[in-house]
Each structure stands twice: as structure tokens, then as C-alpha cells.
Short mmCIF file of C-alpha atoms in Angstrom, two decimals:
data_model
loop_
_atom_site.label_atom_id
_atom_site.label_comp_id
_atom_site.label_asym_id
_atom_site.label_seq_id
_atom_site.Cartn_x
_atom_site.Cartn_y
_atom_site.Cartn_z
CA UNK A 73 0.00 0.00 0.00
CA UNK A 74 1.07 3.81 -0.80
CA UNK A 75 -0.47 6.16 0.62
CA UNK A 76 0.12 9.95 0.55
CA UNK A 77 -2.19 12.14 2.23
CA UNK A 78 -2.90 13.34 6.00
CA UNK A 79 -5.30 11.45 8.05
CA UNK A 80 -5.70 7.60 6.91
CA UNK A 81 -6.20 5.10 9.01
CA UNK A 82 -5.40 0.95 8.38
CA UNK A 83 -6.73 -1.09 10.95
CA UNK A 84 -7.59 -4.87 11.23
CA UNK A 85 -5.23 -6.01 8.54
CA UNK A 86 -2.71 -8.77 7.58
CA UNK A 87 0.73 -8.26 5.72
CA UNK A 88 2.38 -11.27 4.57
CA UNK A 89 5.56 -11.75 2.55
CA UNK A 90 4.99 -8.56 0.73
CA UNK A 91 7.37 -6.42 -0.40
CA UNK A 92 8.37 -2.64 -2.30
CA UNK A 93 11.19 -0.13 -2.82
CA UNK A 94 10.14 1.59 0.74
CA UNK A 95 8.03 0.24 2.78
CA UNK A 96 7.58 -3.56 2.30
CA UNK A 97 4.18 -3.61 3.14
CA UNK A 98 2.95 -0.11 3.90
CA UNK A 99 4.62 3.23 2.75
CA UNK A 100 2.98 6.52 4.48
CA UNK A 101 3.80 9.78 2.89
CA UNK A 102 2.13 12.69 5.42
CA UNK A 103 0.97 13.73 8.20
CA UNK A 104 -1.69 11.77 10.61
CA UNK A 105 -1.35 8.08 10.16
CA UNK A 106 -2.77 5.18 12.52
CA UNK A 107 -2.73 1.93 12.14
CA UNK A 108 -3.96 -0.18 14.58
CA UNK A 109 -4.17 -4.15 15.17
CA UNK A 110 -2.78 -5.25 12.19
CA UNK A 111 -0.27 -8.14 11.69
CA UNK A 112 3.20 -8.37 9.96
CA UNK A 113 5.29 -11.15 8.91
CA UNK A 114 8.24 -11.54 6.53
CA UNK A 115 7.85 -8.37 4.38
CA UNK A 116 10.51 -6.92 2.67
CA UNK A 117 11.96 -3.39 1.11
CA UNK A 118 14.52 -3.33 -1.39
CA UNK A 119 16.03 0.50 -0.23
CA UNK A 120 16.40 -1.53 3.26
CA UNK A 121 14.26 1.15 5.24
CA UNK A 122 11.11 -0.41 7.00
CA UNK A 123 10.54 -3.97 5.95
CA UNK A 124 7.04 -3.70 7.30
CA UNK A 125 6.15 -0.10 7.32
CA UNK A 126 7.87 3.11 6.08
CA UNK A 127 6.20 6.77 7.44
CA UNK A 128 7.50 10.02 6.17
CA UNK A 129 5.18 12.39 8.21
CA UNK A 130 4.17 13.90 11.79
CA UNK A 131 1.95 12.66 14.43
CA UNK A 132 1.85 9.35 13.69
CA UNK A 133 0.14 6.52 15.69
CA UNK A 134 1.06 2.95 15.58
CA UNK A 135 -1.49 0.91 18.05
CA UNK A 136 -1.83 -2.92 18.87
CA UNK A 137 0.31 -4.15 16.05
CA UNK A 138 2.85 -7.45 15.23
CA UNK A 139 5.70 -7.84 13.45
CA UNK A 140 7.88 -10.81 12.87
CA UNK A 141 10.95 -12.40 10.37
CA UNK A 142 11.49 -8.94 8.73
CA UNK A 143 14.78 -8.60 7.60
CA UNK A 144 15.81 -4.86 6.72
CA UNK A 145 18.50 -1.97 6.96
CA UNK A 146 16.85 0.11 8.83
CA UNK A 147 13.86 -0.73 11.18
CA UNK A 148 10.88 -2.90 10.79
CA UNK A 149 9.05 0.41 11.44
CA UNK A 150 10.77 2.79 9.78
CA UNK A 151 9.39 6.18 10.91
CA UNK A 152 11.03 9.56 9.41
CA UNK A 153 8.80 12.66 11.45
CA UNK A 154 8.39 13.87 14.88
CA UNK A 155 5.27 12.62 17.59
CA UNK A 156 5.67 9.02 16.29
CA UNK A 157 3.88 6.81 18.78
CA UNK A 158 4.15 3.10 18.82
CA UNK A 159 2.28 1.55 21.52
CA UNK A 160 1.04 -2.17 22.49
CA UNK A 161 2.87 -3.77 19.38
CA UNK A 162 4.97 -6.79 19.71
CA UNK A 163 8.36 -6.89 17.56
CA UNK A 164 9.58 -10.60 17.29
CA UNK A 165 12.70 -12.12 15.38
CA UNK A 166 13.44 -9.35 13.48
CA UNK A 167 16.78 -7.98 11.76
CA UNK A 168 18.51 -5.23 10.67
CA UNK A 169 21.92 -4.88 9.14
CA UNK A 170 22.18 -0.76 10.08
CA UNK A 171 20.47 -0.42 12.99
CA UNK A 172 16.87 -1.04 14.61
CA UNK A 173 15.38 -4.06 13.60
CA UNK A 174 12.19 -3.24 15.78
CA UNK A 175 11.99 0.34 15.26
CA UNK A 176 14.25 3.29 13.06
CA UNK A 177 13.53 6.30 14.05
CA UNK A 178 14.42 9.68 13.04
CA UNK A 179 12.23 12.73 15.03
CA UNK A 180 11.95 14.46 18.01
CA UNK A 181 9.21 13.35 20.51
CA UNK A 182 8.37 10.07 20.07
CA UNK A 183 6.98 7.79 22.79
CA UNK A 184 7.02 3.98 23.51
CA UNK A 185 4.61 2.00 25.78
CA UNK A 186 3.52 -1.30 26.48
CA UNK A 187 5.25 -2.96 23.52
CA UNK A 188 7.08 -6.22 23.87
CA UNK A 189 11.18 -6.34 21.92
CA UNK A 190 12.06 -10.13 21.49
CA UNK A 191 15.13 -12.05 19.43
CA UNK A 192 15.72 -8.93 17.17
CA UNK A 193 19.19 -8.72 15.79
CA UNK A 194 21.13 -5.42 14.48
CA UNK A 195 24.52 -5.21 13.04
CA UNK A 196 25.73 -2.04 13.86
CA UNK A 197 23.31 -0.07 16.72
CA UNK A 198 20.13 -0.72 18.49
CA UNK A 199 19.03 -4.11 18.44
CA UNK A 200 14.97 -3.34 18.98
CA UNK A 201 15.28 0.46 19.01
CA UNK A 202 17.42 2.93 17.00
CA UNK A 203 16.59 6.46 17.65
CA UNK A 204 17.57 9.82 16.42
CA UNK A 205 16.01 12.77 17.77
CA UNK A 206 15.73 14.68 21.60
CA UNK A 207 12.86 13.77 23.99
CA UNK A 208 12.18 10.09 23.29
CA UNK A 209 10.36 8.53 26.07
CA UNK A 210 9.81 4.75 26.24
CA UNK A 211 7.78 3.10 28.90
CA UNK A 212 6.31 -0.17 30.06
CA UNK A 213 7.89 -2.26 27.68
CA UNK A 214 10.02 -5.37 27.75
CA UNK A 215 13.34 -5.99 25.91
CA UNK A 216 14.26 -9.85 25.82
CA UNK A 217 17.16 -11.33 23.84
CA UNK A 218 17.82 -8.57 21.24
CA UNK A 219 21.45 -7.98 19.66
CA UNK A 220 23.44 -5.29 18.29
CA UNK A 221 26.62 -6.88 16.55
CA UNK A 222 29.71 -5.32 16.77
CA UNK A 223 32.10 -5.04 13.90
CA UNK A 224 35.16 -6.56 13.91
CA UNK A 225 36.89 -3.36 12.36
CA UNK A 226 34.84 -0.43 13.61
CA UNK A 227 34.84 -1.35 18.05
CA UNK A 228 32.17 2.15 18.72
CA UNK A 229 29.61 -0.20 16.09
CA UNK A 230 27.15 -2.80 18.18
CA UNK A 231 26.15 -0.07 20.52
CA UNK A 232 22.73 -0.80 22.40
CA UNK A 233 21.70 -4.36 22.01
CA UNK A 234 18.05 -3.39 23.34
CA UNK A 235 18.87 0.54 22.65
CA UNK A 236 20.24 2.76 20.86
CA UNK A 237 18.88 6.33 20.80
CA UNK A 238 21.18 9.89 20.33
CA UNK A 239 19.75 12.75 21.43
CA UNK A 240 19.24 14.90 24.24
CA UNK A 241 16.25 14.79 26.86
CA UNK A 242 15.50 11.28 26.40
CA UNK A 243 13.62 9.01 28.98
CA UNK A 244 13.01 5.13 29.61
CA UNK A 245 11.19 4.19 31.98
CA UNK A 246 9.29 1.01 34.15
CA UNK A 247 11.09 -0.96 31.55
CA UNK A 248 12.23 -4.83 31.80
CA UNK A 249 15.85 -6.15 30.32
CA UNK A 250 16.75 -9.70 29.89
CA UNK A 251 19.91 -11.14 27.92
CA UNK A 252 20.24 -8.35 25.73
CA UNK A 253 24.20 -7.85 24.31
#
């Protein structure tokens, strides 16, 4: 799916094995998205930015959703905008080889809760997150068994095995880690 426009909503849907230049599944250009209680397994992008789900916009809202076996660049959820919100979703055996195989994202102000990180596997930062951008606040949400993988020739890549955010003001909070490297 492409959409570009403010305001659209997906909800109730299944994603499977799909794939596109951005956006394996889903690519969002503007302002206002939510998709809520969907499901999403083994999609792919061939630019390497959101296997699943690629949003170039503002104020978008990402409820009650699953993702698993996405391989990728950058992020499962690839989100490019500021007030991204990603709550209740469960990212599971995911990978990327730049950084976030859960979640890439680039804005300011994005929150986290209540979403469950498991067996996701980056090569160079942020095994279930990888964020860029100043008050990022993640909450109530559990990070088990995710990796970020060092490279042998570059030691300051592999940062964050659950996560890796830069930026200033950030928060995590009432948040559960277990055998994350």
C-alpha cells in the first residue's frame, strides 16, 4: 500500500511476505497516520528502510500491532517525522543490518509503551530500538534477547543491544531487560 495524504487510518489487517522499494508492506507519505491491530510477517523493502512499514510524516500513531521475520536496513518500522507513537505492538525475530530491527527512528518526541522487543538482531546499533532525535520517552515495555553486533573493524559499532537512541532529553522508563548484548 502507498499512501500519501494526512489522516488515513489501516486497521484490522494482515501483511504477509509482501514487499516494495520503501516500505515492504505499507509506505505513508504525510501527516496523521494510525494503524492499529494489524499483523506483519516476513515483508521486505529493497532500499532496506522499513521492511514492514515506512512513514515520512508527523503525528503518527502505531497501536496494537505485530511484526515478525522482517529482515531490513533500517527498522521494521521505519518512521522519518516527529510525535511518532508506537504503543502495544509486539516486535519478534526481526533484523537489521544498520540499525533497529524493531523500530528506526528519526524525530523528536516520540513515545514507547507497552510494547514487547524479542530475538531482534542489528549489526551495527540498536538491536529493537534505534533512535535519532531529543525527547524520546519509552515506557512499560520489555526488551528480551535482542542484539546489536559489533564489527570486527569499527569497536564504537554494536552499541545498544536493546537501545540505541542519540539525542538529548531522552527518557526510559518502568522498563524490563533480559539477555540483551
Amino acid at each position: 500500500i502507498f499512501i500519501e495524504g494526512d489522516f488515513n487510518n489501516i486497521t484490522y489487517s494482515t501483511f504477509e511476505q509482501c514487499s516494495s522499494t520503501k516500505g515492504g508492506a505499507i509506505y505513508i507519505y504525510g501527516d496523521n497516520a494510525t494503524l492499529l491491530s494489524s499483523y506483519f510477517d516476513d515483508n521486505f523493502a529493497h532500499s532496506g528502510n522499513g521492511s514492514a512499514i515506512y512513514v515520512l510524516g508527523i503525528n503518527s500513531k502505531i497501536d496494537g500491532c505485530e511484526y515478525y521475520n522482517h529482515d531490513s536496513g533500517r527498522g521494521t518500522l521505519f518512521v522519518r517525522g516527529s510525535h511518532a507513537y508506537v504503543l502495544n505492538s509486539i516486535f519478534k525475530d526481526n533484523t537489521a543490518t544498520r540499525g533497529g530491527a524493531g523500530i528506526y527512528s528519526i524525530g523528536n518526541n516520540s513515545f514507547v509503551d507497552g510494547c514487547l522487543f524479542e530475538n531482534n538482531n542489528a549489526t551495527i546499533h540498536g538491536g529493537a530500538i534505534h533512535s535519532h532525535g531529543d525527547y524520546i520517552l519509552v515506557v512499560n515495555s520489555k526488551f528480551i534477547s535482542n542484539n546489536a553486533h559489533p564489527n570486527d573493524t569499527d569497536l564504537d559499532k554494536g552499541l545498544g543491544g536493546a537501545i540505541y537512541t542519540k539525542g538529548d532529553f531522552n527518557d526510559i522508563a518502568h522498563c524490563e531487560f533480559d539477555f540483551n548484548t
